[in-house]
PDB file of C-alpha atoms and ligand atoms in Angstrom:
ATOM      1  CA  UNK A   5     121.771 130.355  88.681  1.00  0.00           C
ATOM      2  CA  UNK A   6     121.627 129.243  92.405  1.00  0.00           C
ATOM      3  CA  UNK A   7     124.726 128.540  94.599  1.00  0.00           C
ATOM      4  CA  UNK A   8     124.605 125.559  97.066  1.00  0.00           C
ATOM      5  CA  UNK A   9     127.519 125.326  99.344  1.00  0.00           C
ATOM      6  CA  UNK A  10     130.569 124.836  97.161  1.00  0.00           C
ATOM      7  CA  UNK A  11     128.602 124.076  93.854  1.00  0.00           C
ATOM      8  CA  UNK A  12     126.563 126.054  91.484  1.00  0.00           C
ATOM      9  CA  UNK A  13     123.427 125.036  89.690  1.00  0.00           C
ATOM     10  CA  UNK A  14     122.322 126.895  86.644  1.00  0.00           C
ATOM     11  CA  UNK A  15     120.779 124.183  84.392  1.00  0.00           C
ATOM     12  CA  UNK A  16     118.462 121.229  85.021  1.00  0.00           C
ATOM     13  CA  UNK A  17     118.216 118.313  82.423  1.00  0.00           C
ATOM     14  CA  UNK A  18     114.584 116.838  82.549  1.00  0.00           C
ATOM     15  CA  UNK A  19     113.839 113.417  81.014  1.00  0.00           C
ATOM     16  CA  UNK A  20     110.126 112.599  80.714  1.00  0.00           C
ATOM     17  CA  UNK A  21     107.454 110.943  78.416  1.00  0.00           C
ATOM     18  CA  UNK A  22     106.869 112.036  74.879  1.00  0.00           C
ATOM     19  CA  UNK A  23     103.210 110.759  76.007  1.00  0.00           C
ATOM     20  CA  UNK A  24     101.122 112.395  78.601  1.00  0.00           C
ATOM     21  CA  UNK A  25     100.152 109.345  80.508  1.00  0.00           C
ATOM     22  CA  UNK A  26      96.464 108.723  81.289  1.00  0.00           C
ATOM     23  CA  UNK A  27      96.131 110.745  84.583  1.00  0.00           C
ATOM     24  CA  UNK A  28      96.021 114.438  84.729  1.00  0.00           C
ATOM     25  CA  UNK A  29      98.433 114.390  87.576  1.00  0.00           C
ATOM     26  CA  UNK A  30     101.432 113.520  85.338  1.00  0.00           C
ATOM     27  CA  UNK A  31     100.808 116.688  83.119  1.00  0.00           C
ATOM     28  CA  UNK A  32     100.251 118.749  86.107  1.00  0.00           C
ATOM     29  CA  UNK A  33     103.579 117.584  87.646  1.00  0.00           C
ATOM     30  CA  UNK A  34     105.362 118.366  84.469  1.00  0.00           C
ATOM     31  CA  UNK A  35     103.929 121.906  84.356  1.00  0.00           C
ATOM     32  CA  UNK A  36     104.515 122.413  87.909  1.00  0.00           C
ATOM     33  CA  UNK A  37     108.302 121.522  87.403  1.00  0.00           C
ATOM     34  CA  UNK A  38     108.609 123.587  84.210  1.00  0.00           C
ATOM     35  CA  UNK A  39     107.053 126.591  85.881  1.00  0.00           C
ATOM     36  CA  UNK A  40     109.517 126.133  88.903  1.00  0.00           C
ATOM     37  CA  UNK A  41     112.443 126.140  86.790  1.00  0.00           C
ATOM     38  CA  UNK A  42     111.365 129.188  84.908  1.00  0.00           C
ATOM     39  CA  UNK A  43     110.636 131.095  88.111  1.00  0.00           C
ATOM     40  CA  UNK A  44     113.871 130.183  89.719  1.00  0.00           C
ATOM     41  CA  UNK A  45     115.965 131.167  86.662  1.00  0.00           C
ATOM     42  CA  UNK A  46     117.043 127.605  86.136  1.00  0.00           C
ATOM     43  CA  UNK A  47     117.418 126.710  82.509  1.00  0.00           C
ATOM     44  CA  UNK A  48     115.678 123.676  81.269  1.00  0.00           C
ATOM     45  CA  UNK A  49     117.698 121.425  79.005  1.00  0.00           C
ATOM     46  CA  UNK A  50     115.498 118.488  77.484  1.00  0.00           C
ATOM     47  CA  UNK A  51     115.063 116.500  74.446  1.00  0.00           C
ATOM     48  CA  UNK A  52     113.529 119.257  72.391  1.00  0.00           C
ATOM     49  CA  UNK A  53     110.196 117.458  71.720  1.00  0.00           C
ATOM     50  CA  UNK A  54     106.708 119.194  71.218  1.00  0.00           C
ATOM     51  CA  UNK A  55     104.612 116.412  72.509  1.00  0.00           C
ATOM     52  CA  UNK A  56     103.562 114.764  75.688  1.00  0.00           C
ATOM     53  CA  UNK A  57     105.199 115.789  79.022  1.00  0.00           C
ATOM     54  CA  UNK A  58     108.135 117.002  77.068  1.00  0.00           C
ATOM     55  CA  UNK A  59     106.038 119.733  75.477  1.00  0.00           C
ATOM     56  CA  UNK A  60     104.341 120.558  78.692  1.00  0.00           C
ATOM     57  CA  UNK A  61     107.418 120.990  80.725  1.00  0.00           C
ATOM     58  CA  UNK A  62     109.033 123.168  78.088  1.00  0.00           C
ATOM     59  CA  UNK A  63     105.838 125.384  77.535  1.00  0.00           C
ATOM     60  CA  UNK A  64     105.439 125.766  81.296  1.00  0.00           C
ATOM     61  CA  UNK A  65     109.063 126.897  81.751  1.00  0.00           C
ATOM     62  CA  UNK A  66     108.815 129.228  78.824  1.00  0.00           C
ATOM     63  CA  UNK A  67     105.526 130.792  80.015  1.00  0.00           C
ATOM     64  CA  UNK A  68     107.207 131.544  83.322  1.00  0.00           C
ATOM     65  CA  UNK A  69     109.890 133.588  81.673  1.00  0.00           C
ATOM     66  CA  UNK A  70     112.497 130.646  81.608  1.00  0.00           C
ATOM     67  CA  UNK A  71     115.133 129.622  79.172  1.00  0.00           C
ATOM     68  CA  UNK A  72     114.730 126.287  77.477  1.00  0.00           C
ATOM     69  CA  UNK A  73     117.383 124.472  75.355  1.00  0.00           C
ATOM     70  CA  UNK A  74     116.345 121.425  73.346  1.00  0.00           C
ATOM     71  CA  UNK A  75     118.580 118.906  72.025  1.00  0.00           C
ATOM     72  CA  UNK A  76     117.114 116.717  69.288  1.00  0.00           C
ATOM     73  CA  UNK A  77     118.477 114.278  66.696  1.00  0.00           C
ATOM     74  CA  UNK A  78     118.078 115.176  63.032  1.00  0.00           C
ATOM     75  CA  UNK A  79     115.878 112.200  62.499  1.00  0.00           C
ATOM     76  CA  UNK A  80     113.242 113.433  65.007  1.00  0.00           C
ATOM     77  CA  UNK A  81     113.523 117.102  64.079  1.00  0.00           C
ATOM     78  CA  UNK A  82     112.672 115.919  60.296  1.00  0.00           C
ATOM     79  CA  UNK A  83     109.484 114.216  61.516  1.00  0.00           C
ATOM     80  CA  UNK A  84     108.353 117.719  62.929  1.00  0.00           C
ATOM     81  CA  UNK A  85     108.649 116.483  66.342  1.00  0.00           C
ATOM     82  CA  UNK A  86     110.852 119.398  67.582  1.00  0.00           C
ATOM     83  CA  UNK A  87     109.312 122.330  69.626  1.00  0.00           C
ATOM     84  CA  UNK A  88     109.113 125.372  67.632  1.00  0.00           C
ATOM     85  CA  UNK A  89     109.286 128.140  70.300  1.00  0.00           C
ATOM     86  CA  UNK A  90     112.374 127.220  72.451  1.00  0.00           C
ATOM     87  CA  UNK A  91     115.022 129.771  73.546  1.00  0.00           C
ATOM     88  CA  UNK A  92     117.649 127.366  71.723  1.00  0.00           C
ATOM     89  CA  UNK A  93     117.232 124.169  69.532  1.00  0.00           C
ATOM     90  CA  UNK A  94     120.281 122.086  69.035  1.00  0.00           C
ATOM     91  CA  UNK A  95     119.946 119.652  66.297  1.00  0.00           C
ATOM     92  CA  UNK A  96     122.481 116.678  66.619  1.00  0.00           C
ATOM     93  CA  UNK A  97     123.505 113.619  64.612  1.00  0.00           C
ATOM     94  CA  UNK A  98     122.303 110.896  66.741  1.00  0.00           C
ATOM     95  CA  UNK A  99     120.629 109.715  70.087  1.00  0.00           C
ATOM     96  CA  UNK A 100     124.100 109.244  71.590  1.00  0.00           C
ATOM     97  CA  UNK A 101     125.247 112.696  70.668  1.00  0.00           C
ATOM     98  CA  UNK A 102     122.023 113.998  72.193  1.00  0.00           C
ATOM     99  CA  UNK A 103     122.398 112.365  75.517  1.00  0.00           C
ATOM    100  CA  UNK A 104     126.097 113.439  75.771  1.00  0.00           C
ATOM    101  CA  UNK A 105     125.333 117.136  74.933  1.00  0.00           C
ATOM    102  CA  UNK A 106     122.301 117.078  77.514  1.00  0.00           C
ATOM    103  CA  UNK A 107     124.812 115.733  80.110  1.00  0.00           C
ATOM    104  CA  UNK A 108     127.351 118.331  79.395  1.00  0.00           C
ATOM    105  CA  UNK A 109     124.915 121.180  79.385  1.00  0.00           C
ATOM    106  CA  UNK A 110     123.178 120.180  82.531  1.00  0.00           C
ATOM    107  CA  UNK A 111     124.154 120.596  86.279  1.00  0.00           C
ATOM    108  CA  UNK A 112     121.699 117.944  87.593  1.00  0.00           C
ATOM    109  CA  UNK A 113     119.016 115.435  86.111  1.00  0.00           C
ATOM    110  CA  UNK A 114     115.347 114.930  86.760  1.00  0.00           C
ATOM    111  CA  UNK A 115     112.999 112.372  85.424  1.00  0.00           C
ATOM    112  CA  UNK A 116     109.347 112.893  85.232  1.00  0.00           C
ATOM    113  CA  UNK A 117     107.072 109.928  84.527  1.00  0.00           C
ATOM    114  CA  UNK A 118     107.801 108.446  81.070  1.00  0.00           C
ATOM    115  CA  UNK A 119     108.465 105.234  79.227  1.00  0.00           C
ATOM    116  CA  UNK A 120     111.545 103.391  78.015  1.00  0.00           C
ATOM    117  CA  UNK A 121     113.263 106.331  76.622  1.00  0.00           C
ATOM    118  CA  UNK A 122     112.857 108.147  80.142  1.00  0.00           C
ATOM    119  CA  UNK A 123     114.278 105.106  81.997  1.00  0.00           C
ATOM    120  CA  UNK A 124     117.126 104.724  79.685  1.00  0.00           C
ATOM    121  CA  UNK A 125     118.301 108.339  79.640  1.00  0.00           C
ATOM    122  CA  UNK A 126     117.762 108.651  83.440  1.00  0.00           C
ATOM    123  CA  UNK A 127     119.882 105.481  84.259  1.00  0.00           C
ATOM    124  CA  UNK A 128     122.554 106.544  81.854  1.00  0.00           C
ATOM    125  CA  UNK A 129     122.894 109.735  83.707  1.00  0.00           C
ATOM    126  CA  UNK A 130     123.015 108.049  87.118  1.00  0.00           C
ATOM    127  CA  UNK A 131     125.403 105.449  85.785  1.00  0.00           C
ATOM    128  CA  UNK A 132     127.859 108.113  84.726  1.00  0.00           C
ATOM    129  CA  UNK A 133     127.553 109.574  88.240  1.00  0.00           C
ATOM    130  CA  UNK A 134     128.235 106.209  89.643  1.00  0.00           C
ATOM    131  CA  UNK A 135     131.258 105.828  87.412  1.00  0.00           C
ATOM    132  CA  UNK A 136     132.495 109.281  88.372  1.00  0.00           C
ATOM    133  CA  UNK A 137     132.396 110.354  84.866  1.00  0.00           C
ATOM    134  CA  UNK A 138     130.317 113.468  86.363  1.00  0.00           C
ATOM    135  CA  UNK A 139     129.272 114.247  89.836  1.00  0.00           C
ATOM    136  CA  UNK A 140     125.833 115.437  89.075  1.00  0.00           C
ATOM    137  CA  UNK A 141     122.770 114.731  91.138  1.00  0.00           C
ATOM    138  CA  UNK A 142     119.844 112.543  89.928  1.00  0.00           C
ATOM    139  CA  UNK A 143     116.231 112.574  90.992  1.00  0.00           C
ATOM    140  CA  UNK A 144     112.736 111.409  90.018  1.00  0.00           C
ATOM    141  CA  UNK A 145     109.580 113.192  90.476  1.00  0.00           C
ATOM    142  CA  UNK A 146     107.525 110.277  91.945  1.00  0.00           C
ATOM    143  CA  UNK A 147     103.965 111.530  90.911  1.00  0.00           C
ATOM    144  CA  UNK A 148     101.374 109.112  92.213  1.00  0.00           C
ATOM    145  CA  UNK A 149     104.053 106.621  93.205  1.00  0.00           C
ATOM    146  CA  UNK A 150     104.939 106.062  89.517  1.00  0.00           C
ATOM    147  CA  UNK A 151     108.476 105.167  90.147  1.00  0.00           C
ATOM    148  CA  UNK A 152     107.977 103.044  93.232  1.00  0.00           C
ATOM    149  CA  UNK A 153     108.668  99.867  91.253  1.00  0.00           C
ATOM    150  CA  UNK A 154     111.910 101.354  89.744  1.00  0.00           C
ATOM    151  CA  UNK A 155     113.080 102.193  93.406  1.00  0.00           C
ATOM    152  CA  UNK A 156     112.184  98.892  94.451  1.00  0.00           C
ATOM    153  CA  UNK A 157     114.315  97.291  91.796  1.00  0.00           C
ATOM    154  CA  UNK A 158     117.258  99.412  92.868  1.00  0.00           C
ATOM    155  CA  UNK A 159     116.731  98.201  96.449  1.00  0.00           C
ATOM    156  CA  UNK A 160     116.589  94.555  95.182  1.00  0.00           C
ATOM    157  CA  UNK A 161     119.790  95.342  93.423  1.00  0.00           C
ATOM    158  CA  UNK A 162     121.501  96.489  96.682  1.00  0.00           C
ATOM    159  CA  UNK A 163     119.962  93.472  98.559  1.00  0.00           C
ATOM    160  CA  UNK A 164     121.255  91.105  95.985  1.00  0.00           C
ATOM    161  CA  UNK A 165     124.682  92.702  95.724  1.00  0.00           C
ATOM    162  CA  UNK A 166     124.578  94.434  92.517  1.00  0.00           C
ATOM    163  CA  UNK A 167     124.654  97.990  93.660  1.00  0.00           C
ATOM    164  CA  UNK A 168     126.323  99.729  96.556  1.00  0.00           C
ATOM    165  CA  UNK A 169     124.043 101.384  98.978  1.00  0.00           C
ATOM    166  CA  UNK A 170     125.760 104.629  98.543  1.00  0.00           C
ATOM    167  CA  UNK A 171     124.980 104.591  94.820  1.00  0.00           C
ATOM    168  CA  UNK A 172     121.337 103.535  95.432  1.00  0.00           C
ATOM    169  CA  UNK A 173     121.038 106.519  97.827  1.00  0.00           C
ATOM    170  CA  UNK A 174     122.070 108.847  95.032  1.00  0.00           C
ATOM    171  CA  UNK A 175     118.665 108.198  93.403  1.00  0.00           C
ATOM    172  CA  UNK A 176     116.631 110.981  95.027  1.00  0.00           C
ATOM    173  CA  UNK A 177     112.824 110.770  94.786  1.00  0.00           C
ATOM    174  CA  UNK A 178     110.076 113.162  95.932  1.00  0.00           C
ATOM    175  CA  UNK A 179     106.390 113.441  94.796  1.00  0.00           C
ATOM    176  CA  UNK A 180     106.687 117.144  95.033  1.00  0.00           C
ATOM    177  CA  UNK A 181     108.674 118.896  92.050  1.00  0.00           C
ATOM    178  CA  UNK A 182     109.660 121.858  94.561  1.00  0.00           C
ATOM    179  CA  UNK A 183     110.915 119.753  97.313  1.00  0.00           C
ATOM    180  CA  UNK A 184     112.848 117.344  94.745  1.00  0.00           C
ATOM    181  CA  UNK A 185     114.449 120.428  93.255  1.00  0.00           C
ATOM    182  CA  UNK A 186     115.637 121.743  96.517  1.00  0.00           C
ATOM    183  CA  UNK A 187     116.997 118.468  97.543  1.00  0.00           C
ATOM    184  CA  UNK A 188     118.555 117.991  94.231  1.00  0.00           C
ATOM    185  CA  UNK A 189     120.575 121.136  94.067  1.00  0.00           C
ATOM    186  CA  UNK A 190     121.640 120.724  97.656  1.00  0.00           C
ATOM    187  CA  UNK A 191     123.056 117.434  97.209  1.00  0.00           C
ATOM    188  CA  UNK A 192     126.511 116.375  95.848  1.00  0.00           C
ATOM    189  CA  UNK A 193     126.858 112.647  94.976  1.00  0.00           C
ATOM    190  CA  UNK A 194     129.559 110.773  96.929  1.00  0.00           C
ATOM    191  CA  UNK A 195     133.064 110.514  95.476  1.00  0.00           C
ATOM    192  CA  UNK A 196     132.888 106.714  95.764  1.00  0.00           C
ATOM    193  CA  UNK A 197     133.175 105.454  92.166  1.00  0.00           C
ATOM    194  CA  UNK A 198     132.027 101.972  91.284  1.00  0.00           C
ATOM    195  CA  UNK A 199     135.512 100.713  91.156  1.00  0.00           C
ATOM    196  CA  UNK A 200     137.231 102.659  94.033  1.00  0.00           C
TER     197      UNK A 200
HETATM  198  P1  LIG B  14     109.722 107.825  76.289  1.00  0.00           P
HETATM  199  O1  LIG B  14     109.801 107.998  77.804  1.00  0.00           O
HETATM  200  O2  LIG B  14     109.868 106.604  75.801  1.00  0.00           O
HETATM  201  O3  LIG B  14     108.324 108.546  75.895  1.00  0.00           O
HETATM  202  O4  LIG B  14     110.871 108.699  75.753  1.00  0.00           O
HETATM  203  C1  LIG B  14     111.131 109.948  76.102  1.00  0.00           C
HETATM  204  C2  LIG B  14     112.546 110.422  76.044  1.00  0.00           C
HETATM  205  O5  LIG B  14     113.059 109.925  74.817  1.00  0.00           O
HETATM  206  C3  LIG B  14     112.535 111.800  76.258  1.00  0.00           C
HETATM  207  O6  LIG B  14     113.397 112.332  77.461  1.00  0.00           O
HETATM  208  C4  LIG B  14     113.481 112.075  74.866  1.00  0.00           C
HETATM  209  O7  LIG B  14     114.784 112.507  75.166  1.00  0.00           O
HETATM  210  C5  LIG B  14     113.355 110.981  73.979  1.00  0.00           C
HETATM  211  N1  LIG B  14     112.316 111.006  72.898  1.00  0.00           N
HETATM  212  C6  LIG B  14     111.323 110.160  72.800  1.00  0.00           C
HETATM  213  N2  LIG B  14     110.544 110.518  71.867  1.00  0.00           N
HETATM  214  C7  LIG B  14     110.691 111.753  71.488  1.00  0.00           C
HETATM  215  C8  LIG B  14     110.218 112.755  70.482  1.00  0.00           C
HETATM  216  N3  LIG B  14     109.072 112.610  69.817  1.00  0.00           N
HETATM  217  N4  LIG B  14     110.676 113.932  70.402  1.00  0.00           N
HETATM  218  C9  LIG B  14     111.924 114.236  71.192  1.00  0.00           C
HETATM  219  N5  LIG B  14     112.510 113.394  72.060  1.00  0.00           N
HETATM  220  C10 LIG B  14     111.839 112.203  72.163  1.00  0.00           C
END
């Protein structure tokens, strides 16, 4: 548990690929982040999977002495996709329930490289911050510039009048997991809701 100014950060939700990608750098970034969370006593909340970067971030956190909560829908757990060695595994009824549970349990959100599932989960968490449903920071580990295209799309959305600059600035990005984590826990998103 870490205190930053007025708020407390104890759990970080990580969204990331169920594949490992084809560069070793992605795996290393996942391991670095997992180890960091474990060493700093920050609980990892994630999708509960045993494969790809998901498995890697969980394994690294556990090896560093950390606590890991996985939240997995019954349909995926039944396919033997759940990690067997977590501190806690919550099996839920649907993808929707999973995302709501992960959002409730976490104080901030990080995306590592991944595919559609990662994009969707990260943008949903950021949208909930934008709407003021929660006030939790969101950031991406931009390994090898993986998220450059996504950040450029957000800039385009500002330029074309679909996104407020203050909401674009909520999307933190850093290539180094440690630096991103420091920035994330120190950051409180603006109160400016989309419709305020
Ligand atoms: P993707 O980026 O498309 O690989 O999807 C990864 C995200 O979707 C993760 O953050 C998970 O929450 C979810 N997900 C996809 N595949 C799995 C799986 N095999 N086991 C658990 N969660 C998964």
